[in-house]
Coordinates of C-alpha atoms in Angstrom, one line a residue:
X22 CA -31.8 3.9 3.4
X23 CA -34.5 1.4 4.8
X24 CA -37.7 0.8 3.2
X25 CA -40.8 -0.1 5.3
X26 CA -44.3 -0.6 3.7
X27 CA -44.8 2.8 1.6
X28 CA -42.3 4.7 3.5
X29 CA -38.7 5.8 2.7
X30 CA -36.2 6.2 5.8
X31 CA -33.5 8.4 5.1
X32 CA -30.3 8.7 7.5
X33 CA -27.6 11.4 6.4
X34 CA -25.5 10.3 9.6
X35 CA -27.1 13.7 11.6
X36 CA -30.9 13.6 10.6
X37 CA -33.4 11.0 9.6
X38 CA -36.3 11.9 7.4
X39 CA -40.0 9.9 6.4
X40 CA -40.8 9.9 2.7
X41 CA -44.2 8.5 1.8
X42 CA -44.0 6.9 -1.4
X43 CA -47.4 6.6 -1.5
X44 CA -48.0 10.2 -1.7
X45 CA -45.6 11.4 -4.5
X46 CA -42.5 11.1 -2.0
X47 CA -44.0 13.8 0.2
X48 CA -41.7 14.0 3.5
X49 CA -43.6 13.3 6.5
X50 CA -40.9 14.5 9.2
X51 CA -37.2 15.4 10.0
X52 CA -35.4 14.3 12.9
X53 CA -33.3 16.6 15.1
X54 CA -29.9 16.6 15.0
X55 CA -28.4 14.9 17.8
X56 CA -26.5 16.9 20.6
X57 CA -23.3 18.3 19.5
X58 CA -23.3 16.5 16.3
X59 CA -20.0 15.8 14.9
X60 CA -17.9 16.7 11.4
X61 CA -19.5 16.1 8.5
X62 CA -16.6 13.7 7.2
X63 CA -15.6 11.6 10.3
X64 CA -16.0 8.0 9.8
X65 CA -15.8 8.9 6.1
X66 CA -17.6 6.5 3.5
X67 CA -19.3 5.0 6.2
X68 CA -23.4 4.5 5.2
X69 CA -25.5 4.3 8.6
X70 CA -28.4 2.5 7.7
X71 CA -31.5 3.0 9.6
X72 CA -33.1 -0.3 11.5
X73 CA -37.1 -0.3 11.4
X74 CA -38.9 -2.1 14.2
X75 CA -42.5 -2.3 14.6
X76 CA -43.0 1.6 15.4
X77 CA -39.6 2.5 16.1
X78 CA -36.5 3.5 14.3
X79 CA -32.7 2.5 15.6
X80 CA -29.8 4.7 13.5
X81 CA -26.1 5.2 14.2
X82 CA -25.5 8.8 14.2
X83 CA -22.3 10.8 14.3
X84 CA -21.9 13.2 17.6
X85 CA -19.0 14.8 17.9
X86 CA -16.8 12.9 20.3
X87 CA -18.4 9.7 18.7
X88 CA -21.6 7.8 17.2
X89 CA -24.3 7.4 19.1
X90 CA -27.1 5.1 18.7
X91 CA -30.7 7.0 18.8
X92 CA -34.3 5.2 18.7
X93 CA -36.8 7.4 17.5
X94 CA -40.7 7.1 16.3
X95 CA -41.8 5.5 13.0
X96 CA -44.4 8.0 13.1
X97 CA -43.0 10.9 13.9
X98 CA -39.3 11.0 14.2
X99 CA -39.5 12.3 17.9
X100 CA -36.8 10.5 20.2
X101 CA -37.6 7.9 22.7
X102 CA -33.6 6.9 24.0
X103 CA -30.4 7.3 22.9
X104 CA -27.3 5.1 23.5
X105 CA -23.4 6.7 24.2
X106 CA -20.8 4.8 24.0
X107 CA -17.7 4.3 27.2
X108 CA -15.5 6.9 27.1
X109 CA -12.5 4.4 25.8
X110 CA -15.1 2.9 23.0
X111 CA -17.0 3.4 19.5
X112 CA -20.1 2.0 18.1
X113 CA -18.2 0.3 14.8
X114 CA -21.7 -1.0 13.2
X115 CA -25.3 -0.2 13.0
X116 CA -27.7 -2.1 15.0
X117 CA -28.7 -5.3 14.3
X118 CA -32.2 -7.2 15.6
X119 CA -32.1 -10.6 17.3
X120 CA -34.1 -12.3 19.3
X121 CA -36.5 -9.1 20.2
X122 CA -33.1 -7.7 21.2
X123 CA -30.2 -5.0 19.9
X124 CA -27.0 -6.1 18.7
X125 CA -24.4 -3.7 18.3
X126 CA -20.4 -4.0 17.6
X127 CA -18.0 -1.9 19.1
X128 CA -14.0 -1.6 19.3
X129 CA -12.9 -0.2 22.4
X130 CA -9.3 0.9 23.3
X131 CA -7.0 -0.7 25.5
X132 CA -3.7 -0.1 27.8
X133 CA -2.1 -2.6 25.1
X134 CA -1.3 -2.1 21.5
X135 CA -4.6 -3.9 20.5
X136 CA -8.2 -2.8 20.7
X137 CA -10.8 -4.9 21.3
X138 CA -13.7 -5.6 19.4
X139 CA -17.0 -6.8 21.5
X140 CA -20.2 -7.4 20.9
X141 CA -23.2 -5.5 23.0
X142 CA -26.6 -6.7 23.6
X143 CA -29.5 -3.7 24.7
X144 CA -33.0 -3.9 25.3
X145 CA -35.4 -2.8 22.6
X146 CA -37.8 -1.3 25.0
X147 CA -35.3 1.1 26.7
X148 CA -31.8 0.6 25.4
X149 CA -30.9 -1.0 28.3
X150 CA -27.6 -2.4 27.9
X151 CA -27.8 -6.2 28.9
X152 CA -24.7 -8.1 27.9
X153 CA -20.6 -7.6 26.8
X154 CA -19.1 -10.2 25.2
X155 CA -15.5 -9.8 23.7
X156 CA -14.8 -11.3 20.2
X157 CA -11.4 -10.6 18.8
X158 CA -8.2 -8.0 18.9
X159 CA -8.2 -5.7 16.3
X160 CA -5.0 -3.7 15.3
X161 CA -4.9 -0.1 16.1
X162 CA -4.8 0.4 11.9
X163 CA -8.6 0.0 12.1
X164 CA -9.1 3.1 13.3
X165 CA -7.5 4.7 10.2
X166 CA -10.4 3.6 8.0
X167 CA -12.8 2.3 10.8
X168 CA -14.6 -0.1 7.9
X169 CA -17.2 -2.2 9.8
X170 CA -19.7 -3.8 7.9
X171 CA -22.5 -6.2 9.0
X172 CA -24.8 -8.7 7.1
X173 CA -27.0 -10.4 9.2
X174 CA -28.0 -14.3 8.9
X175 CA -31.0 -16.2 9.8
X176 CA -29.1 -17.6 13.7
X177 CA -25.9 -15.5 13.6
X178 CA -24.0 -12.4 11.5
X179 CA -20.8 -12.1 9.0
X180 CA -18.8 -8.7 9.4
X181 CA -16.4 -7.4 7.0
X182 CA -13.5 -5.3 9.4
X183 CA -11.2 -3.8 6.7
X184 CA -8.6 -7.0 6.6
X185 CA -10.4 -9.4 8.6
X186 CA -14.4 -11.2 7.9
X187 CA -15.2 -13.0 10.5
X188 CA -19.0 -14.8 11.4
X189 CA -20.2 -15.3 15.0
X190 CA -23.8 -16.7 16.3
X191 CA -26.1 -13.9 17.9
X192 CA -24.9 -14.8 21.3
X193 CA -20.9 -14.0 20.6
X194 CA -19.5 -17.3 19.8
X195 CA -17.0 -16.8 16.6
X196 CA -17.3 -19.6 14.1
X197 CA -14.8 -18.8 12.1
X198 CA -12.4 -15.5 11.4
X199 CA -9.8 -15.5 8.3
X200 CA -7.5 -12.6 7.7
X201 CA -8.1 -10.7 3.9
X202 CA -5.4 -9.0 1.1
X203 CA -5.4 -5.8 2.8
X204 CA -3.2 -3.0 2.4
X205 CA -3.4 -0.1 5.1
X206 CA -4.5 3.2 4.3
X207 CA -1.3 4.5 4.5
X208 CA 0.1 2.1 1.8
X209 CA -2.8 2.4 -0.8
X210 CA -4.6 5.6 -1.5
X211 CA -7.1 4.5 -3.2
X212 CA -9.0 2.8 -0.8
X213 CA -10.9 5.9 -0.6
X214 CA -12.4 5.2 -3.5
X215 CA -13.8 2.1 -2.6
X216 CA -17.4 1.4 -0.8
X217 CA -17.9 0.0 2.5
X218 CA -19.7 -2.6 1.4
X219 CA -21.6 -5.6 3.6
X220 CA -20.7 -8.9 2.9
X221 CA -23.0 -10.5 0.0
X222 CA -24.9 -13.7 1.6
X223 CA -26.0 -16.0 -1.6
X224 CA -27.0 -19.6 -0.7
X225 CA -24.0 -21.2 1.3
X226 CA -21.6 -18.6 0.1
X227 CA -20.9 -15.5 1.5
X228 CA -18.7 -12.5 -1.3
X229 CA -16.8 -9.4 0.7
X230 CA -14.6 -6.7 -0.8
X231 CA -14.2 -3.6 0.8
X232 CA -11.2 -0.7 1.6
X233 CA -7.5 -1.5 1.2
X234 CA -8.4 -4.9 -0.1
X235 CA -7.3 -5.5 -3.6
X236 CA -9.5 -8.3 -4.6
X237 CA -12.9 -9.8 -3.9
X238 CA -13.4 -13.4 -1.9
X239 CA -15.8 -16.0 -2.2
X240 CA -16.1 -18.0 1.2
X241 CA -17.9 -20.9 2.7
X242 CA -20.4 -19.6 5.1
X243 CA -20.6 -22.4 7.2
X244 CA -16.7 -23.3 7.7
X245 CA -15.0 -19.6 6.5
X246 CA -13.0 -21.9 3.5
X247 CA -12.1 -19.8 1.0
X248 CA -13.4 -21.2 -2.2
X249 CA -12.0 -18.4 -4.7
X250 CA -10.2 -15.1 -4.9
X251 CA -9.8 -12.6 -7.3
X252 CA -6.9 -9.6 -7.4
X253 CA -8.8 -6.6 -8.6
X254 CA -6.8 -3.5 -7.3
X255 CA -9.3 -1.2 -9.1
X256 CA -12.4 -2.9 -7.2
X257 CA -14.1 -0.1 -5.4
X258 CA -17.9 -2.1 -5.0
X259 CA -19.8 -5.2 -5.1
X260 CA -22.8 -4.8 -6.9
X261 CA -24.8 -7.5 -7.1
X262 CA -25.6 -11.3 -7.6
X263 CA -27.6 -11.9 -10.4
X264 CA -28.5 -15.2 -12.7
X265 CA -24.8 -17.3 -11.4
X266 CA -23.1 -14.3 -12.2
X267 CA -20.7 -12.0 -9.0
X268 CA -21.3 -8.5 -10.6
X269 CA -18.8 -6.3 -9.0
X270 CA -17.5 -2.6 -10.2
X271 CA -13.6 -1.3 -10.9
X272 CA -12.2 1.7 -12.3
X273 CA -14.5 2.5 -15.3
X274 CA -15.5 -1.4 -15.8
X275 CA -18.6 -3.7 -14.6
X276 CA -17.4 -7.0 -14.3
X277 CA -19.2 -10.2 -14.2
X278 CA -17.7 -13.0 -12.6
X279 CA -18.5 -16.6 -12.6
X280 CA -20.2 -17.7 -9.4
X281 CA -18.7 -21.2 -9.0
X282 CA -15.1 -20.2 -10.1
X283 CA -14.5 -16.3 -9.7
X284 CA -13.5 -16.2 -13.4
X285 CA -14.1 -12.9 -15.5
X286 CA -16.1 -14.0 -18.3
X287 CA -17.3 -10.4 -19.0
X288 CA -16.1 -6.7 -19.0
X289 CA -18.4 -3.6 -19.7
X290 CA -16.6 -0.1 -20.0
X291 CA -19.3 2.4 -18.8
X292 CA -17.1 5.6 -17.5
X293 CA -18.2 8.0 -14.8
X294 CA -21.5 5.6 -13.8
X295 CA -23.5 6.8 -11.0
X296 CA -23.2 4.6 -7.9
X297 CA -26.5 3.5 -8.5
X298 CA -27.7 0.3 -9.9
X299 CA -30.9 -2.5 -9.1
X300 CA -30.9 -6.0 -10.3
X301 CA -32.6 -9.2 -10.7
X302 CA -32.7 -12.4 -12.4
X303 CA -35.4 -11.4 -14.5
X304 CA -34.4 -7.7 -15.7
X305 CA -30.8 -8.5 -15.3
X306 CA -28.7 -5.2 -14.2
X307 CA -30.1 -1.4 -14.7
X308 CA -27.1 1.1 -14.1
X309 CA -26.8 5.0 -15.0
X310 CA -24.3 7.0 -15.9
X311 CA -24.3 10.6 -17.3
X312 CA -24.5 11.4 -21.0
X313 CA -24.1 15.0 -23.1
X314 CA -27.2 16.4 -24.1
X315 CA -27.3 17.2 -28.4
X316 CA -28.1 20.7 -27.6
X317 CA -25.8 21.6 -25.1
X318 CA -22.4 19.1 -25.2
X319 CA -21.6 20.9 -21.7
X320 CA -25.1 19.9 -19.8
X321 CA -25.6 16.5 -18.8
X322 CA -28.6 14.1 -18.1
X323 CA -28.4 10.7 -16.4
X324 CA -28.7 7.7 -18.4
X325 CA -30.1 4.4 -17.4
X326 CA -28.6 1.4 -19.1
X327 CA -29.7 -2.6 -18.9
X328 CA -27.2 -5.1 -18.7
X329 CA -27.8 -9.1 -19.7
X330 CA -26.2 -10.3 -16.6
X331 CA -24.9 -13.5 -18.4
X332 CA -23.2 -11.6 -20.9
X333 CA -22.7 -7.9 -19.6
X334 CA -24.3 -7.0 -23.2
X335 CA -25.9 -3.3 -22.8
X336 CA -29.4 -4.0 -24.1
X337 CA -31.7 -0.9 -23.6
X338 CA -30.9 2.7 -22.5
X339 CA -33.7 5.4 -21.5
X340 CA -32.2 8.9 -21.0
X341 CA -33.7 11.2 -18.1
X342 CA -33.9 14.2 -20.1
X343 CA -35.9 16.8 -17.3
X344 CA -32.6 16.1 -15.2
X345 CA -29.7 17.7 -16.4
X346 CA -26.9 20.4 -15.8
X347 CA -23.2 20.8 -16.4
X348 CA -22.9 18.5 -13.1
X349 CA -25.2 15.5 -11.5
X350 CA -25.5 13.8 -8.4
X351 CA -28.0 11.1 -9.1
X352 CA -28.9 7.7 -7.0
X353 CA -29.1 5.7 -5.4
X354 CA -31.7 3.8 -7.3
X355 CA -35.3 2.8 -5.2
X356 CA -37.7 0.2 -6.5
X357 CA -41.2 0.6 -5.1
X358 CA -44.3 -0.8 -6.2
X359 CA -43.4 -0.6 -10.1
X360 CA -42.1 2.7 -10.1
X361 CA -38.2 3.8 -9.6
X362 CA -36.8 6.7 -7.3
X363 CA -33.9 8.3 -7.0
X364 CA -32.0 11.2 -4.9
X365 CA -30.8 14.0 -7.5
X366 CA -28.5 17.3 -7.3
X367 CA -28.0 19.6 -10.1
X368 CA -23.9 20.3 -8.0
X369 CA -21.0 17.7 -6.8
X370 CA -20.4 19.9 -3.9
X371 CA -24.4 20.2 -3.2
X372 CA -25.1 18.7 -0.1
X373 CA -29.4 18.6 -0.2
X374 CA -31.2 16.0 -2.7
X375 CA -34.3 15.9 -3.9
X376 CA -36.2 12.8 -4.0
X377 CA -37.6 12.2 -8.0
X378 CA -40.0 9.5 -9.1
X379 CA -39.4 7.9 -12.1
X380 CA -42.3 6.7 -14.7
X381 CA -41.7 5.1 -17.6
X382 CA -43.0 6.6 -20.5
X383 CA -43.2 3.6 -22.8
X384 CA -40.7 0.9 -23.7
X385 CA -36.7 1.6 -23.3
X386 CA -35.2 2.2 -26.6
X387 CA -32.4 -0.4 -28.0
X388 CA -29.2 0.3 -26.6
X389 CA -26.9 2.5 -29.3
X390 CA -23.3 3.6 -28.3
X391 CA -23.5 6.3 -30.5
X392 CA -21.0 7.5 -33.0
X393 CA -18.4 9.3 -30.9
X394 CA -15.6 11.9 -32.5
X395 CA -12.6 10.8 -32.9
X396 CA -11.2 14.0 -31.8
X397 CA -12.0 13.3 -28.1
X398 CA -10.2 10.4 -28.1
X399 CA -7.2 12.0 -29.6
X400 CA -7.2 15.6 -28.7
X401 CA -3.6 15.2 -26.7
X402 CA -2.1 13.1 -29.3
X403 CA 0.2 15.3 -32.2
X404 CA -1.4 15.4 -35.9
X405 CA 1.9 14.2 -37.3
X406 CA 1.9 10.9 -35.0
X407 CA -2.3 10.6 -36.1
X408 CA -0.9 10.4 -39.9
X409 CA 2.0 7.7 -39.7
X410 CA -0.5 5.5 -37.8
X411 CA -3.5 5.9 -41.0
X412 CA -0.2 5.4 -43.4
X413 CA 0.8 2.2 -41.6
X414 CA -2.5 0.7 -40.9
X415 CA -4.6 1.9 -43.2
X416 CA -8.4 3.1 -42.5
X417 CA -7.1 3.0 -38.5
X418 CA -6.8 5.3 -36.2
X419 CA -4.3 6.0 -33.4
X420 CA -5.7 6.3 -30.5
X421 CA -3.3 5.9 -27.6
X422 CA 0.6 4.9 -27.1
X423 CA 3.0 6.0 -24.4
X424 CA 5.8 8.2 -25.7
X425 CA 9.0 5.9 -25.5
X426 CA 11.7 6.6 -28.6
X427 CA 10.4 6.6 -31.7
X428 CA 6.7 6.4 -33.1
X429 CA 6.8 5.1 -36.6
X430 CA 6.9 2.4 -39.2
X431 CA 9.8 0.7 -39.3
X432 CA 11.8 -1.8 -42.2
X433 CA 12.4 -4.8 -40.5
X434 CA 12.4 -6.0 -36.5
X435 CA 12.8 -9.6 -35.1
X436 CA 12.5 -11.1 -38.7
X437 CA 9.4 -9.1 -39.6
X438 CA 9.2 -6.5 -42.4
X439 CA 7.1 -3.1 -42.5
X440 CA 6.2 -2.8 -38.8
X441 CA 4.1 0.2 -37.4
X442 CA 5.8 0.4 -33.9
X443 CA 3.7 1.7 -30.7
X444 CA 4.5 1.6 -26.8
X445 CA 3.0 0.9 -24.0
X446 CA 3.2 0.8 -19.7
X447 CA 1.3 -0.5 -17.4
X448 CA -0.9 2.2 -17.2
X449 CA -1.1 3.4 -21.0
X450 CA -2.5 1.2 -23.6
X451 CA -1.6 1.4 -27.2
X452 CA -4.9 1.3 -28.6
X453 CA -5.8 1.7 -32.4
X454 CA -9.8 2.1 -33.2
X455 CA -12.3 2.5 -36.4
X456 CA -15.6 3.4 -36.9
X457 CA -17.2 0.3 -38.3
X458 CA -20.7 -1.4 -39.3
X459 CA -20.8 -5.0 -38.6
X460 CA -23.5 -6.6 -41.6
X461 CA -26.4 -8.8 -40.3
X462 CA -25.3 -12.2 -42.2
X463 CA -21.4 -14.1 -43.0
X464 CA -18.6 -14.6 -40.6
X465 CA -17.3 -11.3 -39.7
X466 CA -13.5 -11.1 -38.4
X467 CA -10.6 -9.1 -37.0
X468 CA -7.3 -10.9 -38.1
X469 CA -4.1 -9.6 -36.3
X470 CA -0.4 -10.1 -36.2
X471 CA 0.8 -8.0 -33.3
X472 CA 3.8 -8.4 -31.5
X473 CA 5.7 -7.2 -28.5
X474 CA 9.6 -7.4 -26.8
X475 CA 10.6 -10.6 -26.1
X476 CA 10.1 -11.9 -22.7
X477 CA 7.4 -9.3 -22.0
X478 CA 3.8 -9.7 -20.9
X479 CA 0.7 -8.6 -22.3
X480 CA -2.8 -8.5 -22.3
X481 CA -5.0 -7.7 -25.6
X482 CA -8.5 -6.4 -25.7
X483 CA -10.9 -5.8 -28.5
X484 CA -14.0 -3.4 -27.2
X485 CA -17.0 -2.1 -29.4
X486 CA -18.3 0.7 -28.2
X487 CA -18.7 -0.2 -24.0
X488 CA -18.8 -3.8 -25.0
X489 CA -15.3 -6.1 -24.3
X490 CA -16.0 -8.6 -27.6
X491 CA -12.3 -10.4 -27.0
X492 CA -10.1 -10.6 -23.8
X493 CA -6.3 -12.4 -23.3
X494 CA -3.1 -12.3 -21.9
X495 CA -0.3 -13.1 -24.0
X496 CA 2.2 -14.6 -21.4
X497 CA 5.5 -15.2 -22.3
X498 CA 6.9 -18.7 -20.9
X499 CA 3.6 -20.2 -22.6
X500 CA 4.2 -18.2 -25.8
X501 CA 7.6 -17.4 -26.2
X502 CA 7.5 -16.1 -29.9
X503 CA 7.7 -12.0 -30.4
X504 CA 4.7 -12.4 -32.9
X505 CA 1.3 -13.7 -32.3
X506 CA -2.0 -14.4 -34.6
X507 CA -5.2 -13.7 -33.1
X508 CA -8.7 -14.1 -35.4
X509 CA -11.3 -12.6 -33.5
X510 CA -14.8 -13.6 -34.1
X511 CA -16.6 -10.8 -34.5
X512 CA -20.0 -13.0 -34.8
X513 CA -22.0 -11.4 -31.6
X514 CA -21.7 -7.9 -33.2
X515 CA -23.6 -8.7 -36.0
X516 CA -25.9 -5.6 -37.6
X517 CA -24.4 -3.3 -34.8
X518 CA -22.1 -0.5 -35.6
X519 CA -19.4 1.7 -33.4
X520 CA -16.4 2.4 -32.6
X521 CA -14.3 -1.0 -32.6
X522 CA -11.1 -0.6 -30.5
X523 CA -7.7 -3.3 -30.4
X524 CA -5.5 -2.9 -27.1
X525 CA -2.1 -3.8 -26.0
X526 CA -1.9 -3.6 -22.2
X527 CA 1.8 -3.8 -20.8
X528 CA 1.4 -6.2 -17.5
X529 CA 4.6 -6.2 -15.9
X530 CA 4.9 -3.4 -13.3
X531 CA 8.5 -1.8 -14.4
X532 CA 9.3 0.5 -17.5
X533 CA 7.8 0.4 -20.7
X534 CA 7.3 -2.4 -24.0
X535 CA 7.2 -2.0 -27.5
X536 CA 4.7 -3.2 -29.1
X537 CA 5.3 -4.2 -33.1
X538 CA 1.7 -4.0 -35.3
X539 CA 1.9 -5.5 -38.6
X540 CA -1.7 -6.5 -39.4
X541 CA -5.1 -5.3 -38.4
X542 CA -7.8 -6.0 -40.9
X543 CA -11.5 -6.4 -41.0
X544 CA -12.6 -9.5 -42.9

């Protein structure tokens, strides 16, 4: 996407269409297809992002042997060049503007084990290609992902090259290259899942994630230092940075990180959101994510949501009720002249959008998580298993364990009496919840006395509703006793009411822990 004045430009990696938002998104033209356009998921996950020029357009598009890069008319969409590639080359990024001049990457093949990545320089009038210069080897694994992203600086570039981020000047001299966490596709199959995202510029710092890399960097623009990283093997996108805050997404979690430090300082669980969010320091973070409609708990209509950036805190939610069906495609999100826009599909596996202006229609309600049935948390989990855990811990409900020996309250373990014993792995919490109302005035508390094997490391968690209230790891050498105490002020959450969750994560990779809970009480 590429917004110029009042107009939308839309690339699909085979067409490019106009939308004038000025006219009710009315779409002023379609570009052709190019010649013998190619599969519809080469270079998969790759976004080609249209560059607009005065009156011209310049977009990577995929033909079938490889991209080309095409300039067409602002106006019209009719062609004026296109650019092919060598034979024994690829464009690996989208063009880039300098000096009156095109910039464009490329990794071309050689008789050796490495390819070579280079830097091309074409004429904006004609495409006329005016200077090579080589920059780095790349390892033949880049072609398994091809992840090339480019964010362009004020006198030079930074690109992201799925294990490497390197930063050159516009006329091809490196300044610095440093070599990421990266785990080839091969070895990690999730890096699918993750989006190919350019390097975040803010200030002197520049943040990159991307595919096969389990964690997200903060580096020094002007030397390449590395100031911090964080080991997130869910990541799958930067977001944003808003207010201080790195807001970045994983598994079912937005995360805000601390600027300065790359420490978590909040979590907020909202599953199945849309890839499509807009922030600022002012408004803080708007998301959306789907939501059941009350008439029909098999339809869905997309939700927006507002974050506090500081504090990940949900704060207003407006629900899009004239969009809905049992499936959604929605984003990404558009801000033009006070209004919002979106692409929207009523089918996954549709592959047209339409374009959809939203208009507020007065203020966004206060955010409400809802009351949500217990029974869709525990609809795999046996009725006889749901009653020892309400005889144990009384007014709680089970919620999730792992199935390891024996689920049940127990005499006496490790010099504790009347236990209610629950296991977990790595990747299955025990989790015990209640539906609760927090008052408006006092001191509200959670008290626990939970436990777990010696020797073992753990992590707990207390959510209400989407909201992380309490986050630690528990790890052994520092805390070497089976038992632990945790009072958990429950202060923020006054005069709101949901669902109010307490976790025991497993964290070491191998086999199972049991975890020992002898106290959870509201105070």
């Amino acid at each position: 996407l590429a917004v110029q004045g009042d107009m939308l430009y839309v690339n699909n990696r085979f067409h490019v269409a106009a939308y004038d938002l000025a006219r009710q998104g009315q779409r002023r033209w379609q570009s052709p297809a190019p010649p013998d356009r190619g599969r519809t998921h080469d270079w998969t996950m790759t976004a080609m992002r249209p560059l607009v020029v005065g009156d011209r357009i310049i977009v990577r598009q995929l033909q079938k042997q490889r991209p080309i890069i095409m300039c067409l008319a602002a106006d019209s969409g009719k062609p004026i060049w296109t650019l092919s590639s060598a034979n024994n080359e690829e464009f690996a990024s989208d063009p880039m503007l300098a000096r009156g001049q095109l910039l464009v990457l490329t990794v071309a093949r050689t008789p050796l084990v490495d390819d070579q990545l280079q830097l091309h320089r074409y004429s904006l009038e004609a495409g006329e290609l005016l200077e090579t210069v080589k920059l780095a080897n790349l390892r033949d694994v880049w072609r398994q992902s091809r992840a090339c992203r480019v964010s362009v600086l004020p006198d030079g570039f930074v690109a992201t090259l799925g294990g490497a981020v390197m930063c050159c000047d516009f006329d091809g001299r490196v300044r610095w290259a440093r070599k990421q966490l990266h785990l080839p596709p091969p070895l990690d199959p999730q890096w699918i899942t993750q989006r190919f995202d350019r390097p975040l510029v803010q200030g002197s710092r520049v943040f990159v994630a991307g595919p096969g890399g389990p964690a997200v960097e903060c580096i020094e623009l002007d030397s390449g230092k590395l100031i911090w990283r964080q080991v997130m093997p869910k990541i799958d996108r930067l977001v944003a940075a808003v207010d201080g805050r790195l807001i970045v997404h994983a598994g079912d979690e937005f995360l805000g990180l601390d600027g300065d430090t790359g420490t978590v300082v909040w979590r907020t669980r909202l599953p199945e959101a849309f890839d499509a969010e807009l922030s600022s320091d002012a408004h803080g973070l708007l998301v959306a994510r789907p939501m059941a409609t009350k008439d029909d708990p098999n339809a869905k209509t997309p939700q927006l949501v507002w974050l506090d950036a500081a504090t990940g805190q949900p704060t207003h939610q407006a629900a899009l009720a004239e969009l809905r069906d049992r499936e959604l495609e929605f984003g990404p999100l558009i801000a033009h002249a006070g209004r919002l826009w979106t692409f929207f599909a009523q089918r996954v596996d549709d592959p047209h959008r339409d374009l959809v202006s939203l208009e507020p229609r007065g203020e966004a309600e206060p955010f409400a998580p809802g009351e949500e049935r217990i029974d869709t948390w525990t609809r795999l989990a046996q009725g006889e298993l749901l009653n020892r855990a309400a005889d144990a811990l009384p007014g709680w409900s089970l919620l999730s364990t792992a199935r390891y020996g024996q689920i049940e309250k127990i005499g006496e373990i490790h010099g504790e009496r009347d236990l209610f014993v629950l296991a977990a792995t790595p990747t299955t919490p025990a989790v015990v919840g209640r539906y609760v109302e927090i008052p408006d005035g006092g001191s509200p508390r959670l008290s626990l006395r939970i436990g777990t094997e010696p020797n073992h490391q753990w992590r707990l968690v207390v959510r209400m509703g989407d909201v992380v209230v309490d986050e630690r790891e528990v790890i052994a050498s520092q805390q070497p006793q089976v038992f632990q105490d945790f009072t958990i002020d429950l202060a923020p959450l006054r005069g709101r009411k949901g669902w109010l969750t307490v976790e025991s994560h497993h964290m070491q990779q191998h086999d199972h822990a049991r975890t020992f809970w002898k106290r959870v009480e509201l105070q």
